[in-house]
Amino acid sequence: MFLLEPKSGAALVSHIFQKIATLHESLNLFINSDIVLGGKNARTVARLHSQPGPWLASGRRYCLAPFQAEKHTQAEGLQTTWASYPRWGHKTALDYFLWKDMEFTGMPAFVIGHCAWDNWMIWSARMQGTPVYDMSREFSAFHFDHGYSYSLGNASQTDPAGFLETYNLALLGNEAKRFHLGHATHGLKENLWSFRNKTNRA
C-alpha cells in the first residue's frame, strides 16, 4: 500500500522512494510502468555501477505510436522499428532513474502520474553536488503514445494538464527548479564505454 494525497486520494510517488530507501541497496533502478526496455541495458548498468557513488542517472525515452507497439513487442523488434521512425521524448520527460548510494530524503509529496517529481530528482542531486549522468544513448527505453485518462486529476484524454499537475508544480516551487537532462553533468559517449564531461546545459 502507498500513502495517498489526502484531498485527491492520488498515490504519492514520494512514498515509493521512501520505501526504496528502507531496502538499503547500493544500486537502484526505477522505471515507469509504461516503459519497455531494450536489450543492451544490462551492460550499461554494469558500466555505471563501476563508477563510485553517489550518482544519479537518467535518459530520454524513444517514442513510438500505438500501431508500432502492436507490430513489435520484443526488444529487438522495437529497436528496428525505432530506427525507421526515430522520435526522442523531450529532455524534461524522464521515465527512469538509476542511482547509486543515494537517498532522496526531503522529497516533496508528489503524486503519481503527473509532472515535476522527475525534474526534482535531478534538481536535488545537483543541489547536493552529486554527479548526474545522461545515459540516453546507451540505455534503450521505449514509450508508446497513450492517453491520460488513466491518471486521477487529468483534464482530458489527450492533455495531462489538470489540478494535480498544478499541485506537483507548486510542490516543486518554480520553473527554475524544473531541471532536466540538459542539467546533467556527465554523459555516456555513443557506442563507447567511457565518460565525457558535459559542458552544454541547454
Coordinates of N, CA and C in Angstrom, one line a residue:
M1 N 0.8 -1.2 0.0 CA 0.0 0.0 0.0 C 0.9 1.3 0.0
F2 N 0.4 2.3 -0.7 CA 1.1 3.5 -0.8 C 0.3 4.6 -0.1
L3 N 1.1 5.6 0.4 CA 0.4 6.8 1.0 C -0.3 7.5 -0.1
L4 N -1.4 8.2 0.3 CA -2.3 8.9 -0.6 C -2.3 10.4 -0.2
E5 N -2.4 11.2 -1.3 CA -2.6 12.7 -1.0 C -4.0 12.9 -0.5
P6 N -4.2 13.5 0.7 CA -5.5 13.5 1.4 C -6.6 14.0 0.6
K7 N -6.5 15.2 -0.1 CA -7.6 15.8 -0.8 C -8.0 15.1 -2.0
S8 N -7.1 14.6 -2.8 CA -7.4 13.9 -4.1 C -7.5 12.4 -4.0
G9 N -6.8 11.8 -3.0 CA -6.8 10.4 -3.0 C -5.7 9.8 -3.9
A10 N -4.9 10.6 -4.6 CA -3.9 10.1 -5.5 C -2.7 9.5 -4.7
A11 N -2.1 8.5 -5.3 CA -0.9 7.8 -4.7 C 0.3 8.8 -4.8
L12 N 1.1 8.7 -3.8 CA 2.3 9.6 -3.7 C 3.5 8.8 -4.3
V13 N 4.1 9.4 -5.3 CA 5.4 8.8 -5.8 C 6.5 8.9 -4.8
S14 N 6.4 10.0 -4.0 CA 7.4 10.2 -3.0 C 7.5 9.0 -2.0
H15 N 6.3 8.4 -1.8 CA 6.3 7.2 -0.9 C 7.0 6.0 -1.4
I16 N 7.0 5.9 -2.8 CA 7.8 4.8 -3.4 C 9.3 5.0 -3.1
F17 N 9.8 6.2 -3.2 CA 11.2 6.4 -2.9 C 11.5 6.2 -1.4
Q18 N 10.6 6.5 -0.6 CA 10.8 6.3 0.9 C 10.9 4.8 1.1
K19 N 10.1 4.0 0.5 CA 10.1 2.5 0.7 C 11.4 2.0 0.1
I20 N 11.9 2.5 -1.0 CA 13.1 2.0 -1.6 C 14.3 2.3 -0.7
A21 N 14.3 3.4 0.0 CA 15.3 3.8 0.9 C 15.5 2.8 2.1
T22 N 14.4 2.2 2.5 CA 14.4 1.3 3.6 C 15.1 0.0 3.2
L23 N 15.3 -0.3 1.9 CA 15.9 -1.5 1.5 C 17.4 -1.4 1.6
H24 N 18.0 -0.2 1.7 CA 19.4 0.0 1.9 C 20.3 -0.7 0.8
E25 N 19.8 -0.7 -0.4 CA 20.5 -1.2 -1.5 C 21.5 -0.1 -2.1
S26 N 22.7 -0.5 -2.5 CA 23.6 0.4 -3.1 C 23.1 0.9 -4.5
L27 N 22.6 0.0 -5.3 CA 22.2 0.3 -6.7 C 20.7 0.1 -6.8
N28 N 20.0 1.1 -7.4 CA 18.6 1.0 -7.6 C 18.2 1.5 -9.0
L29 N 17.1 0.9 -9.5 CA 16.6 1.3 -10.8 C 15.1 1.5 -10.7
F30 N 14.6 2.7 -11.0 CA 13.2 3.0 -11.0 C 12.7 3.2 -12.5
I31 N 11.7 2.5 -12.9 CA 11.2 2.6 -14.3 C 9.7 2.8 -14.2
N32 N 9.1 3.7 -15.0 CA 7.7 3.8 -15.1 C 7.1 2.6 -15.7
S33 N 5.8 2.3 -15.4 CA 5.2 1.0 -15.8 C 4.8 1.0 -17.3
D34 N 4.9 2.2 -18.0 CA 4.6 2.2 -19.4 C 5.8 2.2 -20.3
I35 N 6.9 1.8 -19.7 CA 8.2 1.7 -20.4 C 8.6 0.3 -20.7
V36 N 9.0 0.0 -22.0 CA 9.6 -1.3 -22.3 C 11.1 -1.1 -22.6
L37 N 11.9 -2.0 -22.0 CA 13.3 -1.8 -22.1 C 13.9 -2.6 -23.3
G38 N 15.0 -2.1 -23.8 CA 15.8 -2.7 -24.9 C 16.8 -3.7 -24.3
G39 N 17.6 -4.2 -25.2 CA 18.4 -5.4 -24.9 C 19.8 -5.2 -24.3
K40 N 20.4 -4.0 -24.6 CA 21.8 -3.8 -24.1 C 21.9 -3.1 -22.8
N41 N 20.8 -2.9 -22.1 CA 20.8 -2.1 -20.9 C 21.6 -2.7 -19.8
A42 N 21.7 -4.0 -19.7 CA 22.4 -4.6 -18.6 C 23.9 -4.2 -18.6
R43 N 24.5 -4.1 -19.8 CA 25.9 -3.7 -19.9 C 26.1 -2.3 -19.5
T44 N 25.1 -1.4 -19.8 CA 25.2 0.0 -19.4 C 25.1 0.1 -17.9
V45 N 24.2 -0.6 -17.3 CA 24.0 -0.6 -15.8 C 25.3 -1.1 -15.1
A46 N 25.9 -2.1 -15.7 CA 27.2 -2.7 -15.1 C 28.3 -1.6 -15.3
R47 N 28.3 -0.9 -16.4 CA 29.4 0.1 -16.6 C 29.2 1.2 -15.6
L48 N 28.0 1.7 -15.4 CA 27.8 2.7 -14.5 C 28.0 2.3 -13.0
H49 N 27.7 1.1 -12.7 CA 27.9 0.5 -11.4 C 29.3 0.6 -11.0
S50 N 30.2 0.5 -11.9 CA 31.7 0.5 -11.6 C 32.1 1.9 -11.2
Q51 N 31.3 2.9 -11.4 CA 31.6 4.3 -11.0 C 31.3 4.5 -9.6
P52 N 32.2 5.1 -8.8 CA 32.0 5.3 -7.4 C 30.8 6.3 -7.2
G53 N 30.0 5.9 -6.2 CA 28.8 6.8 -5.8 C 29.2 7.8 -4.8
P54 N 28.2 8.7 -4.6 CA 26.9 8.7 -5.1 C 26.8 9.3 -6.5
W55 N 25.8 8.9 -7.2 CA 25.5 9.5 -8.5 C 24.0 9.1 -8.9
L56 N 23.5 9.9 -9.9 CA 22.2 9.7 -10.4 C 22.3 9.6 -11.9
A57 N 21.5 8.7 -12.5 CA 21.5 8.7 -14.0 C 20.1 8.6 -14.5
S58 N 19.8 9.1 -15.7 CA 18.6 9.0 -16.4 C 18.8 9.2 -17.9
G59 N 17.7 9.2 -18.6 CA 17.9 9.4 -20.1 C 16.6 9.6 -20.8
R60 N 16.6 10.0 -22.0 CA 15.4 10.2 -22.8 C 14.8 8.8 -23.2
R61 N 13.6 8.8 -23.5 CA 12.9 7.6 -24.0 C 12.7 7.7 -25.5
Y62 N 12.6 6.6 -26.1 CA 12.2 6.5 -27.5 C 10.7 6.5 -27.6
C63 N 10.1 7.4 -28.4 CA 8.6 7.4 -28.5 C 8.1 6.7 -29.7
L64 N 7.1 5.8 -29.6 CA 6.5 5.0 -30.6 C 5.0 5.2 -30.6
A65 N 4.4 5.2 -31.8 CA 3.0 5.2 -31.8 C 2.4 3.9 -31.5
P66 N 1.1 3.8 -31.1 CA 0.5 2.5 -30.6 C 0.5 1.4 -31.7
F67 N 0.4 1.8 -33.0 CA 0.4 0.8 -34.0 C 1.7 0.1 -34.1
Q68 N 2.8 0.8 -33.7 CA 4.1 0.2 -33.7 C 4.3 -0.8 -32.5
A69 N 3.5 -0.5 -31.5 CA 3.5 -1.4 -30.3 C 2.9 -2.8 -30.7
E70 N 1.8 -2.7 -31.5 CA 1.1 -3.9 -31.9 C 2.0 -4.7 -32.9
K71 N 2.8 -4.1 -33.6 CA 3.7 -4.8 -34.6 C 4.9 -5.4 -34.0
H72 N 5.5 -4.8 -33.0 CA 6.7 -5.3 -32.4 C 6.6 -5.2 -30.9
T73 N 6.6 -6.4 -30.2 CA 6.6 -6.4 -28.8 C 7.9 -6.8 -28.1
Q74 N 8.8 -7.3 -28.9 CA 10.1 -7.8 -28.4 C 11.1 -6.6 -28.5
A75 N 12.1 -6.6 -27.7 CA 13.1 -5.5 -27.7 C 13.8 -5.4 -29.0
E76 N 14.2 -6.5 -29.7 CA 14.9 -6.4 -30.9 C 14.0 -5.7 -32.0
G77 N 12.7 -6.1 -32.0 CA 11.8 -5.5 -33.0 C 11.6 -4.1 -32.7
L78 N 11.5 -3.7 -31.4 CA 11.3 -2.3 -31.1 C 12.5 -1.4 -31.6
Q79 N 13.7 -2.0 -31.4 CA 14.9 -1.2 -31.8 C 14.9 -1.0 -33.3
T80 N 14.4 -2.1 -34.1 CA 14.3 -1.9 -35.5 C 13.3 -0.9 -35.9
T81 N 12.1 -1.0 -35.2 CA 11.0 0.0 -35.5 C 11.5 1.4 -35.2
W82 N 12.2 1.6 -34.1 CA 12.6 3.0 -33.8 C 13.6 3.5 -34.8
A83 N 14.4 2.6 -35.4 CA 15.4 3.0 -36.4 C 14.6 3.6 -37.7
S84 N 13.4 3.1 -37.9 CA 12.6 3.5 -39.1 C 11.8 4.7 -38.7
Y85 N 11.4 4.9 -37.5 CA 10.5 6.0 -37.0 C 11.1 6.7 -35.8
P86 N 12.3 7.3 -35.9 CA 13.0 7.8 -34.7 C 12.3 9.0 -34.2
R87 N 12.1 9.0 -32.9 CA 11.5 10.2 -32.2 C 11.9 10.2 -30.8
W88 N 12.7 11.1 -30.4 CA 13.1 11.3 -29.0 C 12.0 11.9 -28.2
G89 N 11.8 11.4 -26.9 CA 11.0 12.1 -26.0 C 11.7 13.4 -25.5
H90 N 10.9 14.3 -25.0 CA 11.5 15.6 -24.6 C 12.5 15.4 -23.4
K91 N 13.5 16.2 -23.3 CA 14.5 16.1 -22.3 C 13.9 16.4 -20.9
T92 N 12.7 16.9 -20.8 CA 12.1 17.2 -19.5 C 11.3 16.0 -19.0
A93 N 11.0 15.0 -19.9 CA 10.1 13.9 -19.6 C 11.0 12.7 -19.3
L94 N 11.1 12.4 -18.0 CA 12.1 11.3 -17.5 C 11.3 10.1 -17.0
D95 N 11.5 9.0 -17.6 CA 10.7 7.8 -17.2 C 11.5 6.7 -16.4
Y96 N 12.8 7.0 -16.2 CA 13.6 6.0 -15.5 C 14.7 6.7 -14.8
F97 N 15.1 6.1 -13.7 CA 16.3 6.6 -12.9 C 17.1 5.5 -12.4
L98 N 18.4 5.6 -12.5 CA 19.3 4.6 -11.9 C 20.2 5.4 -11.0
W99 N 20.4 4.9 -9.8 CA 21.2 5.7 -8.8 C 22.0 4.7 -7.9
K100 N 23.1 5.3 -7.4 CA 24.0 4.5 -6.5 C 24.3 5.4 -5.3
D101 N 24.1 4.7 -4.1 CA 24.5 5.3 -2.8 C 23.8 6.7 -2.6
M102 N 22.5 6.7 -3.0 CA 21.7 8.0 -2.7 C 20.4 7.6 -2.0
E103 N 19.9 8.6 -1.2 CA 18.6 8.5 -0.7 C 17.9 9.9 -0.9
F104 N 16.7 9.9 -1.4 CA 16.0 11.1 -1.7 C 15.2 11.6 -0.6
T105 N 15.9 11.9 0.5 CA 15.2 12.4 1.7 C 14.8 13.8 1.4
G106 N 13.6 14.2 2.0 CA 13.1 15.5 1.8 C 12.4 15.7 0.5
M107 N 12.1 14.6 -0.2 CA 11.3 14.7 -1.5 C 9.9 15.1 -1.1
P108 N 9.4 16.2 -1.8 CA 8.0 16.6 -1.5 C 7.0 15.5 -1.8
A109 N 5.8 15.7 -1.4 CA 4.7 14.7 -1.5 C 4.1 14.7 -2.9
F110 N 4.9 14.5 -4.0 CA 4.5 14.5 -5.3 C 3.5 13.3 -5.6
V111 N 2.5 13.5 -6.4 CA 1.6 12.5 -6.7 C 2.0 11.7 -8.0
I112 N 1.6 10.5 -8.1 CA 2.0 9.7 -9.3 C 1.2 10.1 -10.5
G113 N 1.8 10.0 -11.7 CA 1.2 10.2 -13.0 C 1.1 11.6 -13.4
H114 N 1.9 12.5 -12.7 CA 1.9 13.9 -13.1 C 3.4 14.4 -13.1
C115 N 3.5 15.7 -13.5 CA 4.8 16.2 -13.8 C 5.6 16.6 -12.5
A116 N 6.8 17.1 -12.7 CA 7.7 17.8 -11.8 C 8.5 16.9 -10.8
W117 N 8.0 15.8 -10.4 CA 8.7 15.0 -9.4 C 10.1 14.5 -10.1
D118 N 10.0 14.1 -11.4 CA 11.2 13.6 -12.0 C 12.2 14.8 -12.2
N119 N 11.7 16.0 -12.4 CA 12.6 17.1 -12.5 C 13.3 17.4 -11.2
W120 N 12.5 17.2 -10.1 CA 13.0 17.4 -8.8 C 14.2 16.5 -8.5
M121 N 14.1 15.3 -9.0 CA 15.2 14.3 -8.8 C 16.5 14.9 -9.2
I122 N 16.6 15.4 -10.5 CA 17.8 16.0 -11.0 C 18.2 17.2 -10.2
W123 N 17.2 18.1 -10.0 CA 17.5 19.3 -9.2 C 18.1 19.0 -7.8
S124 N 17.5 18.0 -7.1 CA 18.0 17.6 -5.8 C 19.5 17.1 -5.9
A125 N 19.8 16.3 -6.9 CA 21.1 15.7 -7.0 C 22.1 16.9 -7.3
R126 N 21.7 17.8 -8.2 CA 22.7 18.9 -8.5 C 22.9 19.8 -7.3
M127 N 21.8 20.0 -6.5 CA 22.0 20.9 -5.3 C 22.9 20.3 -4.3
Q128 N 23.0 18.9 -4.3 CA 23.9 18.2 -3.4 C 25.3 18.0 -3.9
G129 N 25.5 18.5 -5.2 CA 26.8 18.3 -5.8 C 27.1 16.9 -6.3
T130 N 26.0 16.2 -6.5 CA 26.1 14.8 -6.9 C 26.1 14.7 -8.4
P131 N 27.0 13.9 -9.0 CA 27.1 13.8 -10.5 C 25.8 13.2 -11.0
V132 N 25.3 13.8 -12.2 CA 24.1 13.3 -12.9 C 24.6 12.9 -14.3
Y133 N 24.3 11.6 -14.6 CA 24.7 11.0 -15.9 C 23.5 11.0 -16.8
D134 N 23.7 11.4 -18.1 CA 22.7 11.3 -19.1 C 23.1 10.1 -19.9
M135 N 22.3 9.0 -19.8 CA 22.7 7.7 -20.5 C 21.7 7.4 -21.6
S136 N 21.1 8.5 -22.2 CA 20.2 8.3 -23.3 C 20.6 7.4 -24.4
R137 N 21.9 7.6 -24.8 CA 22.4 6.9 -26.0 C 22.7 5.4 -25.7
E138 N 22.9 5.1 -24.4 CA 23.3 3.8 -24.1 C 22.3 3.0 -23.2
F139 N 21.1 3.5 -23.2 CA 20.0 2.8 -22.4 C 18.7 2.9 -23.2
S140 N 18.3 1.8 -23.7 CA 17.1 1.8 -24.6 C 15.8 1.7 -23.8
A141 N 15.0 2.7 -23.8 CA 13.7 2.7 -23.1 C 12.7 3.2 -24.1
F142 N 11.6 2.4 -24.3 CA 10.6 2.7 -25.3 C 9.3 3.0 -24.7
H143 N 8.7 4.1 -25.1 CA 7.4 4.6 -24.6 C 6.4 4.7 -25.7
F144 N 5.3 4.1 -25.5 CA 4.2 4.1 -26.6 C 3.2 5.2 -26.2
D145 N 2.9 6.0 -27.2 CA 2.0 7.1 -27.0 C 0.7 6.6 -26.5
H146 N 0.1 7.3 -25.6 CA -1.2 6.9 -24.9 C -1.9 8.1 -24.4
G147 N -3.2 7.9 -24.1 CA -4.0 8.9 -23.5 C -3.7 9.1 -22.0
Y148 N -4.3 10.0 -21.4 CA -4.0 10.4 -20.0 C -5.2 10.2 -19.1
S149 N -6.3 9.5 -19.5 CA -7.4 9.4 -18.7 C -7.2 8.4 -17.5
Y150 N -6.1 7.6 -17.6 CA -5.8 6.6 -16.6 C -5.5 7.3 -15.2
S151 N -5.0 8.5 -15.2 CA -4.5 9.1 -14.0 C -5.5 10.2 -13.4
L152 N -5.7 10.0 -12.1 CA -6.6 10.9 -11.4 C -6.2 12.4 -11.6
G153 N -7.2 13.2 -11.9 CA -6.9 14.6 -12.0 C -6.6 15.2 -13.3
N154 N -6.4 14.3 -14.3 CA -6.1 14.7 -15.7 C -7.4 15.4 -16.3
A155 N -7.1 16.4 -17.1 CA -8.2 17.2 -17.6 C -8.9 16.6 -18.8
S156 N -8.1 15.8 -19.6 CA -8.7 15.2 -20.8 C -7.9 14.0 -21.2
Q157 N -8.4 13.3 -22.2 CA -7.8 12.1 -22.7 C -6.4 12.4 -23.4
T158 N -6.3 13.6 -24.0 CA -5.1 13.9 -24.7 C -4.2 14.9 -24.0
D159 N -4.6 15.5 -23.0 CA -3.8 16.6 -22.3 C -3.6 16.2 -20.9
P160 N -2.4 16.1 -20.4 CA -2.1 15.8 -19.0 C -2.4 16.9 -18.0
A161 N -2.7 18.1 -18.5 CA -2.9 19.2 -17.6 C -4.1 19.1 -16.7
G162 N -4.0 19.4 -15.5 CA -5.1 19.3 -14.5 C -4.7 19.8 -13.2
F163 N -5.5 19.7 -12.2 CA -5.2 20.3 -10.9 C -4.1 19.6 -10.2
L164 N -3.9 18.3 -10.5 CA -2.7 17.6 -9.9 C -1.4 18.0 -10.5
E165 N -1.5 18.4 -11.8 CA -0.3 18.9 -12.4 C 0.1 20.2 -11.7
T166 N -0.9 21.1 -11.5 CA -0.6 22.3 -10.7 C -0.1 22.0 -9.3
Y167 N -0.7 21.0 -8.7 CA -0.3 20.6 -7.3 C 1.2 20.3 -7.3
N168 N 1.6 19.4 -8.2 CA 3.0 19.0 -8.3 C 4.0 20.1 -8.6
L169 N 3.5 21.0 -9.5 CA 4.4 22.1 -9.8 C 4.5 23.1 -8.6
A170 N 3.5 23.2 -7.8 CA 3.6 24.1 -6.6 C 4.5 23.5 -5.6
L171 N 4.6 22.1 -5.5 CA 5.5 21.5 -4.6 C 6.9 21.7 -5.1
L172 N 7.1 21.6 -6.4 CA 8.5 21.8 -7.0 C 9.0 23.2 -6.6
G173 N 8.1 24.2 -6.6 CA 8.5 25.5 -6.2 C 8.4 26.6 -7.3
N174 N 9.1 26.4 -8.4 CA 9.1 27.3 -9.5 C 9.8 26.6 -10.7
E175 N 9.6 27.3 -11.9 CA 10.2 26.7 -13.1 C 11.7 26.6 -13.1
A176 N 12.3 27.4 -12.3 CA 13.8 27.4 -12.2 C 14.3 26.1 -11.6
K177 N 13.4 25.4 -10.9 CA 13.8 24.1 -10.3 C 13.4 22.9 -11.2
R178 N 12.9 23.2 -12.4 CA 12.4 22.1 -13.3 C 13.6 21.7 -14.1
F179 N 14.5 21.0 -13.4 CA 15.8 20.5 -14.1 C 15.4 19.3 -15.0
H180 N 16.3 19.1 -15.9 CA 16.1 18.1 -16.9 C 17.5 17.6 -17.4
L181 N 17.5 16.8 -18.5 CA 18.8 16.2 -18.9 C 19.8 17.2 -19.4
G182 N 19.3 18.4 -19.8 CA 20.3 19.5 -20.1 C 21.1 19.9 -18.9
H183 N 20.7 19.5 -17.7 CA 21.4 19.8 -16.5 C 22.3 18.7 -16.0
A184 N 22.4 17.6 -16.8 CA 23.3 16.5 -16.4 C 24.7 17.0 -16.4
T185 N 25.5 16.4 -15.6 CA 27.0 16.8 -15.5 C 27.8 15.9 -16.4
H186 N 27.4 14.7 -16.7 CA 28.2 13.8 -17.4 C 27.3 13.1 -18.4
G187 N 27.9 12.5 -19.5 CA 27.1 11.8 -20.5 C 27.9 10.6 -21.0
L188 N 27.2 9.5 -21.4 CA 27.9 8.4 -22.0 C 28.1 8.7 -23.5
K189 N 29.3 8.5 -23.9 CA 29.6 8.6 -25.4 C 28.9 7.5 -26.1
E190 N 28.3 7.8 -27.3 CA 27.6 6.9 -28.1 C 28.5 5.8 -28.5
N191 N 28.2 4.5 -28.3 CA 28.9 3.3 -28.7 C 30.3 3.2 -28.1
L192 N 30.6 4.0 -27.0 CA 31.9 3.9 -26.4 C 31.7 3.8 -24.9
W193 N 32.5 2.9 -24.2 CA 32.3 2.7 -22.8 C 33.3 3.6 -22.0
S194 N 33.0 4.9 -22.2 CA 33.8 5.9 -21.5 C 32.9 7.1 -21.2
F195 N 33.3 8.0 -20.3 CA 32.5 9.1 -19.9 C 33.1 10.4 -20.4
R196 N 32.3 11.3 -20.8 CA 32.8 12.7 -21.1 C 32.0 13.7 -20.2
N197 N 32.7 14.7 -19.8 CA 32.0 15.8 -19.0 C 31.2 16.6 -19.9
K198 N 29.9 16.8 -19.6 CA 29.0 17.6 -20.4 C 29.2 19.1 -20.1
T199 N 29.4 19.9 -21.1 CA 29.5 21.3 -20.9 C 28.3 22.1 -21.3
N200 N 27.4 21.4 -22.1 CA 26.2 22.1 -22.6 C 25.1 21.9 -21.6
R201 N 24.6 22.9 -21.0 CA 23.5 22.8 -20.1 C 22.1 23.2 -20.7
A202 N 22.1 23.5 -22.0 CA 20.9 24.0 -22.6 C 19.8 22.9 -22.6

